[in-house]
């Protein structure tokens, strides 16, 4: 009990972050489902595919062979080599094991990096819409997220010119996430090169979150870290969660200059110690074994993307940019709000938060409101779910919106 009469006083640090909105939606959907409601869940950002069999077998083997002890804090040499080799094969980079850290998911890599780099008052350039965790981790570290608005009319594209105009003397880190969660926007190789140039010449680091890098519908997989001279200015964050349908295994990584990796390993050694030994063995198989399951998923996501976008664009009042990667649609539902650019004064609810709650309660469809990603007129719909579920949920959404 705290000295203040039983009241628990939480740290100021933890008061600066909020519960992930994505998780909040999942929890509410789960609650309603437990009460017997038939909920269509477009909230979760995870593949509906099972982990490939060869990966599961590798983990079972690891358990049988008693590979169940602590490992090196930054991951086994085998796992770090497998990560570096996969990245080299896919993108033409050349990372040594000392430039690799294996983490409990991409999230831990991001948390480690920002904790090791950002001092109170430092600025991090964060394009909007952003994946919510970036903002919270920056806040937790005491940094300042400098939000850089992209424009829906331009498909939420980020350009080097936009980055250049938003840099300040306090900017230490620029975050890019291509393909983007939530918008599906993809940065072209040429623009990526210019963004790197602008960032590096400013003396800031470029964090490139490649968690969805294999799920591209129009472009070829590309990593900015493969550009000549890029490595000292770039931190790659990657994950096996989406690429190999392994969200629950918790295996991600960062590729970064050795001093930064050493600091991240030091921090990790005092938090989670190491990623699960068994998940590391599974990761080695995922990264070095056959890659065809990734292509199977990509093909299916592309089909679903086309289906979802067609359905969304056919709903009166809804518009939607076409995602070029990842597995999310980010439709604009501003016409159903009482405020905002497209809003109808006096009619509708005031925010997408309210609209999403109403949609869940009245139509049994869970989406993540755009407020979580820094925009006011959108829903995020995950299409990492079967076509039947998509068809059912989109029909419900259409009916619901026609009644607003
Ligand atoms: C953009 C982005 N980065 C990183 C992650 C981290 O995923 P994980 O911690 O499962 O590797 C996610 C997960 O949703 C994501 O959307």
Short mmCIF file of C-alpha atoms and ligand atoms in Angstrom, two decimals:
data_model
loop_
_atom_site.label_atom_id
_atom_site.label_comp_id
_atom_site.label_asym_id
_atom_site.label_seq_id
_atom_site.Cartn_x
_atom_site.Cartn_y
_atom_site.Cartn_z
CA UNK A 1 0.00 0.00 0.00
CA UNK A 2 1.30 3.47 -0.80
CA UNK A 3 1.87 5.99 2.01
CA UNK A 4 -1.05 8.09 0.70
CA UNK A 5 -3.88 6.37 2.57
CA UNK A 6 -4.30 3.35 0.30
CA UNK A 7 -4.34 5.25 -2.96
CA UNK A 8 -1.91 3.76 -5.51
CA UNK A 9 0.11 6.53 -7.06
CA UNK A 10 1.21 5.57 -10.54
CA UNK A 11 4.30 6.93 -12.20
CA UNK A 12 4.01 10.07 -14.24
CA UNK A 13 5.63 8.09 -17.07
CA UNK A 14 2.88 5.50 -17.32
CA UNK A 15 0.27 8.25 -17.07
CA UNK A 16 1.50 9.54 -20.43
CA UNK A 17 0.32 6.45 -22.32
CA UNK A 18 -3.11 5.00 -22.93
CA UNK A 19 -4.45 1.49 -23.48
CA UNK A 20 -3.95 0.53 -27.13
CA UNK A 21 -7.24 1.40 -28.87
CA UNK A 22 -6.93 -1.69 -30.99
CA UNK A 23 -6.85 -3.82 -27.86
CA UNK A 24 -9.71 -1.79 -26.36
CA UNK A 25 -11.94 -2.65 -29.33
CA UNK A 26 -10.95 -6.32 -29.15
CA UNK A 27 -11.78 -6.40 -25.44
CA UNK A 28 -15.20 -4.84 -25.94
CA UNK A 29 -15.96 -7.20 -28.84
CA UNK A 30 -14.87 -10.11 -26.66
CA UNK A 31 -17.16 -8.97 -23.84
CA UNK A 32 -20.18 -8.76 -26.15
CA UNK A 33 -19.34 -12.12 -27.67
CA UNK A 34 -19.19 -13.67 -24.18
CA UNK A 35 -22.72 -12.35 -23.67
CA UNK A 36 -23.77 -14.28 -26.76
CA UNK A 37 -23.68 -11.50 -29.38
CA UNK A 38 -22.71 -12.40 -32.96
CA UNK A 39 -19.76 -10.08 -33.59
CA UNK A 40 -17.89 -9.58 -36.86
CA UNK A 41 -14.38 -8.57 -35.89
CA UNK A 42 -12.54 -6.21 -38.24
CA UNK A 43 -10.46 -4.88 -35.36
CA UNK A 44 -7.64 -7.35 -34.92
CA UNK A 45 -4.49 -6.70 -36.91
CA UNK A 46 -3.46 -10.29 -37.33
CA UNK A 47 -3.46 -12.91 -40.06
CA UNK A 48 -6.30 -15.43 -39.94
CA UNK A 49 -3.93 -18.03 -41.41
CA UNK A 50 -2.34 -20.64 -39.14
CA UNK A 51 1.43 -20.65 -38.64
CA UNK A 52 2.95 -22.85 -41.41
CA UNK A 53 3.41 -26.52 -40.44
CA UNK A 54 7.20 -26.57 -40.91
CA UNK A 55 7.48 -23.73 -38.38
CA UNK A 56 5.25 -25.50 -35.87
CA UNK A 57 7.28 -28.70 -36.28
CA UNK A 58 10.53 -26.82 -35.60
CA UNK A 59 9.11 -25.53 -32.33
CA UNK A 60 7.93 -29.00 -31.30
CA UNK A 61 11.39 -30.34 -32.08
CA UNK A 62 12.95 -27.59 -29.95
CA UNK A 63 10.77 -28.58 -27.00
CA UNK A 64 11.57 -32.30 -27.45
CA UNK A 65 15.27 -31.51 -27.61
CA UNK A 66 15.02 -29.46 -24.42
CA UNK A 67 15.92 -26.20 -26.09
CA UNK A 68 14.18 -24.56 -23.19
CA UNK A 69 16.76 -22.50 -21.34
CA UNK A 70 17.63 -18.82 -21.36
CA UNK A 71 19.44 -17.77 -24.52
CA UNK A 72 21.79 -14.84 -25.16
CA UNK A 73 19.80 -11.67 -24.39
CA UNK A 74 19.83 -10.42 -27.98
CA UNK A 75 18.90 -13.83 -29.38
CA UNK A 76 20.93 -16.90 -30.36
CA UNK A 77 23.65 -16.50 -32.94
CA UNK A 78 21.68 -18.92 -35.13
CA UNK A 79 18.55 -16.74 -34.95
CA UNK A 80 20.44 -13.49 -35.54
CA UNK A 81 22.21 -14.99 -38.55
CA UNK A 82 18.91 -16.27 -39.93
CA UNK A 83 17.39 -12.78 -39.58
CA UNK A 84 20.37 -11.10 -41.29
CA UNK A 85 20.50 -13.72 -44.07
CA UNK A 86 16.78 -13.47 -44.82
CA UNK A 87 17.02 -9.70 -45.03
CA UNK A 88 20.08 -10.01 -47.29
CA UNK A 89 18.30 -12.49 -49.57
CA UNK A 90 15.10 -10.42 -49.76
CA UNK A 91 16.57 -6.94 -50.06
CA UNK A 92 20.33 -7.15 -50.71
CA UNK A 93 21.47 -5.80 -47.33
CA UNK A 94 24.54 -7.02 -45.41
CA UNK A 95 24.11 -7.04 -41.64
CA UNK A 96 26.52 -8.81 -39.26
CA UNK A 97 25.08 -10.67 -36.23
CA UNK A 98 26.36 -7.83 -33.99
CA UNK A 99 24.00 -5.51 -35.86
CA UNK A 100 20.96 -7.71 -35.14
CA UNK A 101 18.79 -8.05 -32.05
CA UNK A 102 15.98 -10.60 -31.80
CA UNK A 103 13.09 -9.31 -29.69
CA UNK A 104 9.75 -10.42 -28.32
CA UNK A 105 7.89 -9.02 -31.33
CA UNK A 106 8.51 -5.90 -33.38
CA UNK A 107 6.92 -3.96 -30.53
CA UNK A 108 9.78 -4.72 -28.19
CA UNK A 109 12.29 -3.67 -30.85
CA UNK A 110 10.51 -0.30 -31.13
CA UNK A 111 10.29 0.08 -27.37
CA UNK A 112 13.99 -0.75 -26.97
CA UNK A 113 15.06 1.60 -29.72
CA UNK A 114 13.09 4.62 -28.55
CA UNK A 115 14.10 4.01 -24.92
CA UNK A 116 17.76 3.86 -25.94
CA UNK A 117 17.67 6.90 -28.20
CA UNK A 118 15.20 9.49 -26.99
CA UNK A 119 15.81 11.90 -24.13
CA UNK A 120 13.06 14.03 -22.58
CA UNK A 121 12.28 16.85 -25.00
CA UNK A 122 13.76 15.13 -28.07
CA UNK A 123 11.51 15.17 -31.09
CA UNK A 124 10.44 12.23 -33.20
CA UNK A 125 8.88 12.91 -36.57
CA UNK A 126 5.79 10.75 -36.92
CA UNK A 127 3.68 10.77 -40.10
CA UNK A 128 -0.11 10.72 -39.67
CA UNK A 129 -1.95 8.38 -39.81
CA UNK A 130 0.43 6.49 -37.53
CA UNK A 131 0.38 3.11 -35.85
CA UNK A 132 -0.72 3.99 -32.34
CA UNK A 133 2.14 2.30 -30.45
CA UNK A 134 4.75 4.67 -31.93
CA UNK A 135 3.09 7.66 -30.33
CA UNK A 136 2.63 6.04 -26.95
CA UNK A 137 6.21 4.76 -26.77
CA UNK A 138 7.56 8.22 -27.70
CA UNK A 139 5.42 9.72 -24.93
CA UNK A 140 6.52 7.08 -22.46
CA UNK A 141 10.17 7.90 -23.17
CA UNK A 142 9.44 11.59 -22.51
CA UNK A 143 9.97 12.52 -26.17
CA UNK A 144 7.75 14.73 -28.27
CA UNK A 145 5.93 13.27 -31.25
CA UNK A 146 6.04 15.87 -34.01
CA UNK A 147 3.02 14.83 -36.07
CA UNK A 148 3.38 15.19 -39.82
CA UNK A 149 0.03 15.22 -41.61
CA UNK A 150 -0.23 13.38 -44.92
CA UNK A 151 -3.19 14.06 -47.22
CA UNK A 152 -5.93 11.62 -48.00
CA UNK A 153 -6.31 13.22 -51.47
CA UNK A 154 -2.72 12.12 -52.11
CA UNK A 155 -3.33 8.58 -50.82
CA UNK A 156 -1.61 9.43 -47.54
CA UNK A 157 1.72 9.45 -49.39
CA UNK A 158 4.76 10.67 -47.49
CA UNK A 159 7.36 12.68 -49.43
CA UNK A 160 10.89 13.81 -48.65
CA UNK A 161 9.74 17.39 -49.07
CA UNK A 162 7.17 16.93 -46.29
CA UNK A 163 9.85 15.40 -44.07
CA UNK A 164 12.27 18.22 -44.82
CA UNK A 165 9.78 20.92 -43.90
CA UNK A 166 8.89 19.23 -40.60
CA UNK A 167 12.43 18.62 -39.28
CA UNK A 168 13.52 20.80 -36.37
CA UNK A 169 16.84 21.13 -34.55
CA UNK A 170 15.44 18.75 -31.90
CA UNK A 171 14.49 15.95 -34.33
CA UNK A 172 16.46 12.81 -33.50
CA UNK A 173 14.36 10.20 -35.22
CA UNK A 174 12.07 9.98 -38.27
CA UNK A 175 9.63 7.08 -38.35
CA UNK A 176 8.36 5.56 -41.55
CA UNK A 177 6.12 2.55 -41.89
CA UNK A 178 5.70 1.25 -45.42
CA UNK A 179 3.32 -0.39 -46.15
CA UNK A 180 1.47 1.63 -43.56
CA UNK A 181 -0.73 0.44 -40.79
CA UNK A 182 -3.45 1.82 -41.02
CA UNK A 183 -3.57 3.42 -44.51
CA UNK A 184 -1.82 0.81 -46.67
CA UNK A 185 0.24 3.62 -48.26
CA UNK A 186 3.58 2.54 -49.74
CA UNK A 187 6.66 4.70 -50.18
CA UNK A 188 8.32 4.22 -53.57
CA UNK A 189 12.02 3.27 -53.71
CA UNK A 190 12.91 6.64 -55.23
CA UNK A 191 11.04 8.60 -52.55
CA UNK A 192 12.54 6.43 -49.83
CA UNK A 193 16.00 7.32 -51.08
CA UNK A 194 15.17 11.04 -50.89
CA UNK A 195 13.69 10.65 -47.40
CA UNK A 196 16.89 8.95 -46.27
CA UNK A 197 19.00 11.72 -47.75
CA UNK A 198 16.98 14.45 -46.03
CA UNK A 199 16.98 12.61 -42.69
CA UNK A 200 20.65 11.66 -42.72
CA UNK A 201 21.86 15.09 -43.76
CA UNK A 202 19.91 16.47 -40.81
CA UNK A 203 21.78 14.09 -38.49
CA UNK A 204 18.65 12.18 -37.51
CA UNK A 205 18.09 8.42 -37.66
CA UNK A 206 15.48 6.84 -39.90
CA UNK A 207 13.38 4.10 -38.32
CA UNK A 208 11.83 1.99 -41.04
CA UNK A 209 9.14 -0.35 -39.76
CA UNK A 210 9.05 -3.25 -42.23
CA UNK A 211 6.48 -5.42 -40.46
CA UNK A 212 4.30 -5.59 -43.59
CA UNK A 213 7.16 -5.50 -46.11
CA UNK A 214 6.15 -8.75 -47.84
CA UNK A 215 2.55 -7.69 -48.35
CA UNK A 216 2.78 -5.36 -51.32
CA UNK A 217 0.16 -5.43 -54.09
CA UNK A 218 1.74 -3.17 -56.71
CA UNK A 219 5.38 -2.68 -55.76
CA UNK A 220 8.41 -4.92 -55.35
CA UNK A 221 9.69 -5.53 -51.77
CA UNK A 222 12.29 -2.89 -50.96
CA UNK A 223 14.38 -1.90 -47.95
CA UNK A 224 15.93 1.52 -47.62
CA UNK A 225 18.72 -0.16 -45.63
CA UNK A 226 20.04 -1.67 -48.87
CA UNK A 227 20.97 1.73 -50.31
CA UNK A 228 24.70 2.48 -50.36
CA UNK A 229 25.81 4.21 -47.15
CA UNK A 230 22.35 3.78 -45.58
CA UNK A 231 23.16 1.47 -42.70
CA UNK A 232 24.64 4.00 -40.31
CA UNK A 233 21.53 6.20 -40.62
CA UNK A 234 18.85 3.52 -40.55
CA UNK A 235 17.21 1.23 -38.01
CA UNK A 236 15.10 -1.55 -39.51
CA UNK A 237 12.34 -2.99 -37.35
CA UNK A 238 10.85 -6.23 -38.57
CA UNK A 239 8.60 -8.98 -37.33
CA UNK A 240 7.64 -12.55 -38.04
CA UNK A 241 4.14 -11.83 -36.75
CA UNK A 242 2.50 -10.94 -40.04
CA UNK A 243 4.90 -12.42 -42.61
CA UNK A 244 4.63 -15.95 -41.21
CA UNK A 245 1.33 -15.66 -39.30
CA UNK A 246 3.13 -15.88 -35.96
CA UNK A 247 1.59 -13.08 -33.88
CA UNK A 248 1.35 -15.17 -30.72
CA UNK A 249 4.93 -16.47 -30.90
CA UNK A 250 6.33 -12.99 -30.25
CA UNK A 251 9.36 -12.80 -32.49
CA UNK A 252 10.61 -9.60 -34.04
CA UNK A 253 13.93 -7.91 -34.60
CA UNK A 254 15.89 -4.77 -35.25
CA UNK A 255 18.85 -4.22 -37.55
CA UNK A 256 20.90 -1.23 -36.47
CA UNK A 257 24.41 0.12 -35.95
CA UNK A 258 26.26 -2.01 -33.36
CA UNK A 259 26.38 0.61 -30.54
CA UNK A 260 22.61 0.95 -30.72
CA UNK A 261 22.11 -2.82 -30.83
CA UNK A 262 24.39 -3.21 -27.78
CA UNK A 263 22.33 -0.65 -25.85
CA UNK A 264 19.08 -2.37 -26.86
CA UNK A 265 20.48 -5.75 -25.77
CA UNK A 266 21.51 -4.26 -22.42
CA UNK A 267 18.02 -2.89 -21.86
CA UNK A 268 16.39 -6.14 -22.97
CA UNK A 269 18.62 -8.16 -20.64
CA UNK A 270 16.91 -6.34 -17.74
CA UNK A 271 13.37 -6.59 -19.05
CA UNK A 272 12.46 -9.82 -20.88
CA UNK A 273 15.98 -11.36 -20.82
CA UNK A 274 15.57 -12.88 -24.26
CA UNK A 275 12.86 -13.80 -26.74
CA UNK A 276 11.47 -17.29 -26.09
CA UNK A 277 14.04 -19.96 -26.94
CA UNK A 278 11.37 -22.04 -28.66
CA UNK A 279 10.08 -19.12 -30.72
CA UNK A 280 13.66 -18.46 -31.83
CA UNK A 281 13.98 -22.02 -33.16
CA UNK A 282 10.64 -21.60 -34.94
CA UNK A 283 11.87 -18.31 -36.37
CA UNK A 284 15.00 -19.92 -37.78
CA UNK A 285 12.82 -22.40 -39.67
CA UNK A 286 10.42 -19.66 -40.84
CA UNK A 287 13.29 -17.53 -42.13
CA UNK A 288 15.43 -20.26 -43.69
CA UNK A 289 12.76 -22.77 -44.79
CA UNK A 290 10.41 -22.61 -47.78
CA UNK A 291 8.82 -19.19 -48.31
CA UNK A 292 5.79 -20.24 -50.39
CA UNK A 293 3.29 -19.68 -47.56
CA UNK A 294 4.07 -15.95 -47.75
CA UNK A 295 3.09 -15.87 -51.43
CA UNK A 296 -0.10 -17.81 -50.71
CA UNK A 297 -1.09 -15.23 -48.08
CA UNK A 298 -0.17 -12.30 -50.33
CA UNK A 299 -2.34 -13.63 -53.15
CA UNK A 300 -5.28 -14.08 -50.80
CA UNK A 301 -4.85 -10.62 -49.21
CA UNK A 302 -4.82 -9.04 -52.67
CA UNK A 303 -8.09 -10.75 -53.55
CA UNK A 304 -9.65 -9.61 -50.28
CA UNK A 305 -8.36 -6.08 -50.70
CA UNK A 306 -10.07 -5.80 -54.10
CA UNK A 307 -13.29 -7.21 -52.63
CA UNK A 308 -13.31 -4.90 -49.59
CA UNK A 309 -12.46 -1.74 -51.50
CA UNK A 310 -15.15 -2.38 -54.08
CA UNK A 311 -17.75 -2.94 -51.36
CA UNK A 312 -16.67 0.09 -49.32
CA UNK A 313 -16.63 2.44 -52.29
CA UNK A 314 -20.17 1.32 -53.14
CA UNK A 315 -21.55 2.50 -49.77
CA UNK A 316 -23.18 5.93 -50.18
CA UNK A 317 -21.24 8.54 -48.20
CA UNK A 318 -18.09 6.41 -47.81
CA UNK A 319 -14.86 6.93 -49.73
CA UNK A 320 -11.73 4.85 -49.46
CA UNK A 321 -8.18 5.13 -50.78
CA UNK A 322 -6.82 1.93 -52.31
CA UNK A 323 -4.24 0.34 -50.02
CA UNK A 324 -1.06 -0.71 -51.86
CA UNK A 325 0.11 -2.98 -49.05
CA UNK A 326 -0.54 -4.46 -45.55
CA UNK A 327 -4.06 -5.76 -44.84
CA UNK A 328 -6.10 -2.77 -43.74
CA UNK A 329 -8.64 -0.52 -45.44
CA UNK A 330 -9.01 3.02 -44.09
CA UNK A 331 -12.39 4.33 -45.27
CA UNK A 332 -13.52 7.91 -44.66
CA UNK A 333 -16.84 7.98 -42.79
CA UNK A 334 -16.79 11.72 -42.09
CA UNK A 335 -20.16 12.13 -43.82
CA UNK A 336 -21.77 10.34 -40.86
CA UNK A 337 -20.39 12.67 -38.21
CA UNK A 338 -21.87 15.88 -36.90
CA UNK A 339 -18.56 17.71 -37.16
CA UNK A 340 -15.46 17.79 -39.36
CA UNK A 341 -14.92 18.62 -43.03
CA UNK A 342 -17.58 16.31 -44.42
CA UNK A 343 -19.78 16.29 -41.32
CA UNK A 344 -23.45 17.26 -41.26
CA UNK A 345 -23.96 19.91 -38.58
CA UNK A 346 -26.57 18.72 -36.13
CA UNK A 347 -26.81 15.20 -37.56
CA UNK A 348 -24.82 12.10 -36.65
CA UNK A 349 -22.50 11.45 -33.73
CA UNK A 350 -19.55 13.74 -32.94
CA UNK A 351 -16.64 11.35 -33.48
CA UNK A 352 -15.60 8.09 -35.12
CA UNK A 353 -15.04 6.80 -31.61
CA UNK A 354 -18.75 7.20 -30.94
CA UNK A 355 -19.66 5.90 -34.38
CA UNK A 356 -17.50 2.77 -33.87
CA UNK A 357 -19.12 2.12 -30.47
CA UNK A 358 -22.57 2.48 -32.00
CA UNK A 359 -21.61 0.20 -34.90
CA UNK A 360 -20.43 -2.46 -32.45
CA UNK A 361 -23.51 -2.19 -30.24
CA UNK A 362 -26.17 -1.89 -32.94
CA UNK A 363 -24.72 -3.91 -35.82
CA UNK A 364 -22.17 -6.19 -34.15
CA UNK A 365 -19.20 -5.02 -36.23
CA UNK A 366 -15.88 -4.19 -34.54
CA UNK A 367 -13.64 -1.63 -36.28
CA UNK A 368 -10.90 0.62 -34.89
CA UNK A 369 -11.81 4.33 -34.93
CA UNK A 370 -9.37 6.62 -36.76
CA UNK A 371 -8.74 8.71 -33.62
CA UNK A 372 -6.37 5.90 -32.63
CA UNK A 373 -4.24 6.66 -35.67
CA UNK A 374 -4.42 10.45 -35.49
CA UNK A 375 -7.19 11.18 -38.01
CA UNK A 376 -10.76 12.14 -37.25
CA UNK A 377 -12.91 10.77 -40.04
CA UNK A 378 -11.83 7.17 -40.59
CA UNK A 379 -12.35 3.60 -39.53
CA UNK A 380 -9.65 0.97 -39.80
CA UNK A 381 -10.92 -2.30 -41.18
CA UNK A 382 -8.63 -5.31 -41.06
CA UNK A 383 -9.25 -7.65 -44.00
CA UNK A 384 -7.11 -10.41 -42.55
CA UNK A 385 -10.26 -12.46 -42.24
CA UNK A 386 -12.25 -14.76 -44.52
CA UNK A 387 -14.28 -13.46 -47.47
CA UNK A 388 -17.49 -14.78 -45.89
CA UNK A 389 -16.84 -12.78 -42.73
CA UNK A 390 -15.88 -9.75 -44.79
CA UNK A 391 -19.07 -9.97 -46.85
CA UNK A 392 -21.23 -10.31 -43.74
CA UNK A 393 -19.55 -7.44 -41.89
CA UNK A 394 -19.56 -5.07 -44.86
CA UNK A 395 -23.25 -5.74 -45.47
CA UNK A 396 -23.93 -4.91 -41.82
CA UNK A 397 -21.82 -1.77 -42.08
CA UNK A 398 -23.73 -0.66 -45.17
CA UNK A 399 -27.12 -1.20 -43.48
CA UNK A 400 -25.95 0.54 -40.33
CA UNK A 401 -24.65 3.59 -42.20
CA UNK A 402 -27.84 3.83 -44.27
CA UNK A 403 -29.73 4.32 -40.98
CA UNK A 404 -27.50 7.17 -39.70
C1 LIG B 1 3.21 -1.10 -37.99
C2 LIG B 1 3.44 -2.18 -36.99
N1 LIG B 1 4.67 -2.30 -36.47
C3 LIG B 1 4.95 -3.24 -35.56
C4 LIG B 1 3.98 -4.12 -35.14
C5 LIG B 1 4.42 -5.10 -34.10
O1 LIG B 1 4.00 -6.38 -34.24
P1 LIG B 1 4.63 -7.51 -33.32
O2 LIG B 1 4.99 -6.91 -32.00
O3 LIG B 1 3.59 -8.54 -33.22
O4 LIG B 1 5.86 -7.98 -34.05
C6 LIG B 1 2.69 -4.02 -35.63
C7 LIG B 1 1.62 -4.88 -35.14
O5 LIG B 1 0.46 -4.69 -35.33
C8 LIG B 1 2.42 -3.02 -36.60
O6 LIG B 1 1.20 -2.89 -37.13
#
